[in-house]
mmCIF file of C-alpha atoms in Angstrom:
data_model
loop_
_atom_site.group_PDB
_atom_site.id
_atom_site.type_symbol
_atom_site.label_atom_id
_atom_site.label_comp_id
_atom_site.label_asym_id
_atom_site.label_seq_id
_atom_site.Cartn_x
_atom_site.Cartn_y
_atom_site.Cartn_z
ATOM 1 C CA MET A 1 -4.824 228.161 53.733
ATOM 2 C CA ARG A 2 -6.710 225.488 55.976
ATOM 3 C CA ARG A 3 -6.108 223.454 52.654
ATOM 4 C CA SER A 4 -2.233 224.215 53.699
ATOM 5 C CA HIS A 5 -2.541 223.117 57.166
ATOM 6 C CA VAL A 6 -4.507 219.735 56.340
ATOM 7 C CA THR A 7 -1.563 218.912 53.741
ATOM 8 C CA THR A 8 0.794 219.891 56.840
ATOM 9 C CA VAL A 9 -1.489 217.626 59.130
ATOM 10 C CA SER A 10 -1.805 214.442 55.674
ATOM 11 C CA LEU A 11 1.665 214.432 55.493
ATOM 12 C CA LEU A 12 2.404 214.361 59.551
ATOM 13 C CA VAL A 13 0.162 211.489 59.610
ATOM 14 C CA ALA A 14 2.196 209.533 56.687
ATOM 15 C CA LEU A 15 5.577 210.521 58.537
ATOM 16 C CA ALA A 16 4.210 208.808 61.945
ATOM 17 C CA LEU A 17 3.120 205.848 59.538
ATOM 18 C CA THR A 18 6.302 205.676 58.070
ATOM 19 C CA ALA A 19 8.159 205.544 61.353
ATOM 20 C CA CYS A 20 6.308 202.665 63.114
ATOM 21 C CA THR A 21 6.762 200.411 59.996
ATOM 22 C CA ASN A 22 10.259 201.275 60.825
ATOM 23 C CA ALA A 23 10.446 200.652 64.374
ATOM 24 C CA LYS A 24 8.344 197.424 64.049
ATOM 25 C CA ASP A 25 10.808 196.054 61.482
ATOM 26 C CA VAL A 26 13.711 196.857 63.526
ATOM 27 C CA LEU A 27 12.149 194.910 67.085
ATOM 28 C CA GLU A 28 11.701 191.588 65.229
ATOM 29 C CA PRO A 29 13.338 189.302 66.878
ATOM 30 C CA SER A 30 15.221 188.128 63.951
ATOM 31 C CA ALA A 31 16.783 191.652 64.243
ATOM 32 C CA ILE A 32 18.337 191.249 67.331
ATOM 33 C CA THR A 33 19.065 187.674 67.918
ATOM 34 C CA PRO A 34 20.642 186.119 64.511
ATOM 35 C CA PRO A 35 19.919 182.622 64.216
ATOM 36 C CA VAL A 36 23.670 182.004 64.518
ATOM 37 C CA ALA A 37 23.630 182.669 68.088
ATOM 38 C CA SER A 38 21.006 181.067 69.572
ATOM 39 C CA ALA A 39 22.186 177.799 67.614
ATOM 40 C CA GLN A 40 25.751 177.998 68.226
ATOM 41 C CA PRO A 41 25.720 175.998 71.591
ATOM 42 C CA ALA A 42 24.429 172.961 69.846
ATOM 43 C CA PRO A 43 27.976 172.512 67.289
ATOM 44 C CA ALA A 44 29.625 172.960 70.936
ATOM 45 C CA MET A 45 27.601 170.543 72.313
ATOM 46 C CA GLN A 46 28.199 168.667 69.171
ATOM 47 C CA GLY A 47 32.252 168.623 68.936
ATOM 48 C CA SER A 48 32.214 168.207 72.806
ATOM 49 C CA ALA A 49 30.611 164.777 72.654
ATOM 50 C CA ALA A 50 32.523 164.123 69.625
ATOM 51 C CA ALA A 51 35.492 164.327 71.443
ATOM 52 C CA THR A 52 34.700 162.329 74.555
ATOM 53 C CA VAL A 53 32.788 159.233 73.245
ATOM 54 C CA PRO A 54 35.107 157.891 70.789
ATOM 55 C CA ALA A 55 37.883 158.265 74.355
ATOM 56 C CA PRO A 56 36.367 155.035 75.653
ATOM 57 C CA ALA A 57 36.150 153.068 72.575
ATOM 58 C CA PRO A 58 39.750 151.920 72.274
ATOM 59 C CA SER A 59 40.453 150.753 75.509
ATOM 60 C CA THR A 60 37.196 148.950 75.105
ATOM 61 C CA ALA A 61 38.123 147.210 72.450
ATOM 62 C CA ALA A 62 41.990 146.751 74.197
ATOM 63 C CA THR A 63 40.836 145.175 77.284
ATOM 64 C CA ALA A 64 38.584 142.888 75.112
ATOM 65 C CA THR A 65 41.854 141.989 72.997
ATOM 66 C CA THR A 66 43.920 140.663 76.111
ATOM 67 C CA THR A 67 40.931 138.939 77.255
ATOM 68 C CA ALA A 68 39.956 137.234 74.325
ATOM 69 C CA GLY A 69 43.903 136.685 74.020
ATOM 70 C CA ALA A 70 45.429 135.663 77.500
ATOM 71 C CA PRO A 71 44.772 131.685 78.217
ATOM 72 C CA ALA A 72 41.614 130.976 80.633
ATOM 73 C CA PRO A 73 43.672 129.763 84.323
ATOM 74 C CA VAL A 74 43.376 126.202 84.901
ATOM 75 C CA THR A 75 41.872 125.379 88.200
ATOM 76 C CA SER A 76 42.662 122.728 90.097
ATOM 77 C CA ALA A 77 39.525 120.807 89.004
ATOM 78 C CA GLN A 78 40.823 120.556 85.502
ATOM 79 C CA ALA A 79 44.562 120.553 86.408
ATOM 80 C CA ALA A 80 43.665 117.604 88.763
ATOM 81 C CA ALA A 81 41.409 115.722 85.985
ATOM 82 C CA ILE A 82 44.762 116.379 83.258
ATOM 83 C CA LEU A 83 46.856 114.103 85.736
ATOM 84 C CA SER A 84 44.662 111.278 86.426
ATOM 85 C CA LYS A 85 44.218 110.862 82.255
ATOM 86 C CA THR A 86 48.468 110.557 82.535
ATOM 87 C CA ARG A 87 50.092 107.354 82.154
ATOM 88 C CA LEU A 88 54.004 108.124 82.702
ATOM 89 C CA GLN A 89 56.877 106.035 81.649
ATOM 90 C CA ILE A 90 59.925 105.968 83.318
ATOM 91 C CA ALA A 91 63.293 105.284 81.369
ATOM 92 C CA PRO A 92 66.269 103.713 82.582
ATOM 93 C CA ILE A 93 68.458 106.573 84.252
ATOM 94 C CA VAL A 94 71.491 107.477 82.736
ATOM 95 C CA GLY A 95 74.801 108.464 84.422
ATOM 96 C CA ALA A 96 73.727 107.315 87.561
ATOM 97 C CA SER A 97 75.250 104.777 89.473
ATOM 98 C CA VAL A 98 72.361 101.915 90.443
ATOM 99 C CA GLU A 99 72.878 103.283 94.177
ATOM 100 C CA ALA A 100 71.985 106.804 93.185
ATOM 101 C CA ALA A 101 69.319 105.763 91.282
ATOM 102 C CA THR A 102 67.299 103.673 92.877
ATOM 103 C CA PRO A 103 66.452 105.889 95.839
ATOM 104 C CA LEU A 104 65.643 108.886 92.981
ATOM 105 C CA THR A 105 63.200 105.918 90.879
ATOM 106 C CA ALA A 106 61.758 104.654 94.352
ATOM 107 C CA GLU A 107 60.691 108.499 94.809
ATOM 108 C CA LEU A 108 59.526 109.198 91.522
ATOM 109 C CA GLN A 109 57.187 106.491 91.746
ATOM 110 C CA THR A 110 56.057 108.119 95.441
ATOM 111 C CA ARG A 111 55.201 110.924 94.459
ATOM 112 C CA ALA A 112 53.932 110.100 91.011
ATOM 113 C CA ARG A 113 50.750 108.433 92.517
ATOM 114 C CA GLN A 114 50.355 111.356 94.743
ATOM 115 C CA ARG A 115 50.125 114.029 92.388
ATOM 116 C CA GLY A 116 47.491 111.384 91.270
ATOM 117 C CA ILE A 117 49.500 110.638 88.052
ATOM 118 C CA THR A 118 49.579 106.032 86.545
ATOM 119 C CA LEU A 119 53.206 104.606 86.310
ATOM 120 C CA ALA A 120 53.638 102.604 82.909
ATOM 121 C CA GLY A 121 56.194 99.898 83.118
ATOM 122 C CA SER A 122 58.451 99.638 80.283
ATOM 123 C CA GLN A 123 56.653 97.282 78.380
ATOM 124 C CA ASP A 124 52.973 99.267 78.332
ATOM 125 C CA GLN A 125 52.095 99.916 75.227
ATOM 126 C CA THR A 126 49.180 102.373 76.296
ATOM 127 C CA ALA A 127 51.833 104.585 78.455
ATOM 128 C CA THR A 128 51.564 109.025 77.513
ATOM 129 C CA HIS A 129 54.224 110.556 78.345
ATOM 130 C CA VAL A 130 57.809 109.366 78.344
ATOM 131 C CA LEU A 131 60.658 110.156 81.338
ATOM 132 C CA LYS A 132 64.319 110.409 80.439
ATOM 133 C CA GLY A 133 66.350 111.189 82.495
ATOM 134 C CA TYR A 134 70.512 112.057 82.571
ATOM 135 C CA PHE A 135 72.822 112.681 85.390
ATOM 136 C CA SER A 136 76.121 113.209 86.525
ATOM 137 C CA ALA A 137 77.395 114.226 89.620
ATOM 138 C CA MET A 138 80.899 116.528 90.555
ATOM 139 C CA THR A 139 82.782 116.448 94.164
ATOM 140 C CA GLU A 140 84.568 119.940 95.765
ATOM 141 C CA GLY A 141 85.585 120.120 99.089
ATOM 142 C CA LYS A 142 82.487 118.864 101.302
ATOM 143 C CA ASP A 143 80.134 118.957 97.942
ATOM 144 C CA THR A 144 79.090 117.480 95.863
ATOM 145 C CA THR A 145 76.803 118.797 93.257
ATOM 146 C CA VAL A 146 74.028 116.459 90.553
ATOM 147 C CA ILE A 147 73.944 117.241 88.095
ATOM 148 C CA TYR A 148 70.396 116.153 86.171
ATOM 149 C CA VAL A 149 68.420 116.734 82.953
ATOM 150 C CA TRP A 150 64.742 115.417 82.036
ATOM 151 C CA ASP A 151 63.319 114.973 78.422
ATOM 152 C CA VAL A 152 59.583 114.728 78.359
ATOM 153 C CA TYR A 153 58.595 112.432 75.031
ATOM 154 C CA ASP A 154 55.719 111.395 73.521
ATOM 155 C CA PRO A 155 54.333 107.902 72.620
ATOM 156 C CA SER A 156 55.994 109.082 69.066
ATOM 157 C CA GLY A 157 59.132 109.826 70.297
ATOM 158 C CA ASN A 158 59.226 114.099 69.932
ATOM 159 C CA ARG A 159 60.030 115.829 72.489
ATOM 160 C CA LEU A 160 58.009 117.841 74.871
ATOM 161 C CA HIS A 161 60.153 119.530 77.619
ATOM 162 C CA ARG A 162 62.922 119.919 79.065
ATOM 163 C CA ILE A 163 63.384 119.225 83.089
ATOM 164 C CA ASN A 164 67.040 120.662 83.986
ATOM 165 C CA GLY A 165 68.113 121.933 87.402
ATOM 166 C CA GLN A 166 71.049 120.769 90.463
ATOM 167 C CA MET A 167 70.742 120.315 93.530
ATOM 168 C CA LYS A 168 74.381 120.852 95.919
ATOM 169 C CA ALA A 169 74.071 119.064 99.292
ATOM 170 C CA PRO A 170 77.099 118.188 102.080
ATOM 171 C CA SER A 171 78.421 114.548 100.599
ATOM 172 C CA THR A 172 78.063 111.351 102.974
ATOM 173 C CA GLY A 173 82.691 111.997 103.087
ATOM 174 C CA SER A 174 83.027 108.196 101.226
ATOM 175 C CA GLY A 175 83.269 109.581 97.651
ATOM 176 C CA ASP A 176 86.403 111.383 96.110
ATOM 177 C CA SER A 177 87.079 114.475 95.938
ATOM 178 C CA ALA A 178 88.923 114.582 92.868
ATOM 179 C CA GLY A 179 85.244 113.018 91.112
ATOM 180 C CA ALA A 180 86.445 109.504 90.209
ATOM 181 C CA ASP A 181 83.607 108.235 91.841
ATOM 182 C CA SER A 182 81.634 111.123 93.456
ATOM 183 C CA TRP A 183 78.173 108.760 93.221
ATOM 184 C CA LYS A 184 79.554 107.050 96.587
ATOM 185 C CA SER A 185 79.424 110.835 98.281
ATOM 186 C CA VAL A 186 75.792 111.473 96.941
ATOM 187 C CA SER A 187 73.257 110.770 100.292
ATOM 188 C CA PRO A 188 69.995 108.647 99.191
ATOM 189 C CA ALA A 189 67.883 111.872 100.532
ATOM 190 C CA THR A 190 69.292 114.589 98.124
ATOM 191 C CA MET A 191 68.332 112.242 94.947
ATOM 192 C CA GLN A 192 64.809 111.892 97.007
ATOM 193 C CA ALA A 193 64.512 115.253 96.726
ATOM 194 C CA ILE A 194 65.329 116.198 92.854
ATOM 195 C CA ALA A 195 62.707 113.173 92.439
ATOM 196 C CA ASP A 196 60.158 114.987 93.909
ATOM 197 C CA GLN A 197 61.239 118.533 92.130
ATOM 198 C CA THR A 198 61.429 116.340 89.114
ATOM 199 C CA ILE A 199 57.904 115.262 89.547
ATOM 200 C CA ASP A 200 56.066 119.053 90.694
ATOM 201 C CA GLN A 201 57.888 119.774 87.738
ATOM 202 C CA PHE A 202 56.894 117.278 85.209
ATOM 203 C CA ALA A 203 53.042 118.580 86.677
ATOM 204 C CA ALA A 204 53.208 121.722 86.577
ATOM 205 C CA PHE A 205 54.092 121.138 82.618
ATOM 206 C CA LEU A 206 51.300 119.193 82.130
ATOM 207 C CA SER A 207 48.682 121.655 83.566
ATOM 208 C CA GLY A 208 49.992 124.750 82.170
ATOM 209 C CA LYS A 209 49.953 123.387 78.669
ATOM 210 C CA GLY A 210 46.026 122.222 79.434
ATOM 211 C CA SER A 211 45.876 118.713 77.500
#
């Protein structure tokens, strides 16, 4: 009986130890919290960063491209320097009468000096630009319209720019309404206004070109 009791106690002790060993295995942190669960937030953050970080790159590149491709604005000092280096030669006016061309030419010279442009004579070989003008006039009723075209050339004869427009003004009343001699009805003030616009547009062309 005593031996049987000892054997029974031994078996119970062995079962208890086995149970403890199994309980230790179950309570391991690795068994409760799988490694994947602890590492899962990291890929999510990487994925979020991958979606966010590249987004500014295209806009930054686009901005850099736009800035690099856009011409630098010409300052007033740079424009003044460009105009001061210009020597303008005005060719004889084509199409206008002498009476109309006289106030036009005089105002071209005055306006050019006001803008800092040096005028070159007809025989001056140092001219940087040559301005050639072509005019026509039409009288309709009490109004006269002056149509003008200016071509800007370099010293070699290459056309660089064209300025054109028209100006309508009340006639002086001495012209032929049929247009046979419309220039008689064009006032000096009209031609002077055309001269001012011409020089201003020429100066704007030089400044915009930057050379």
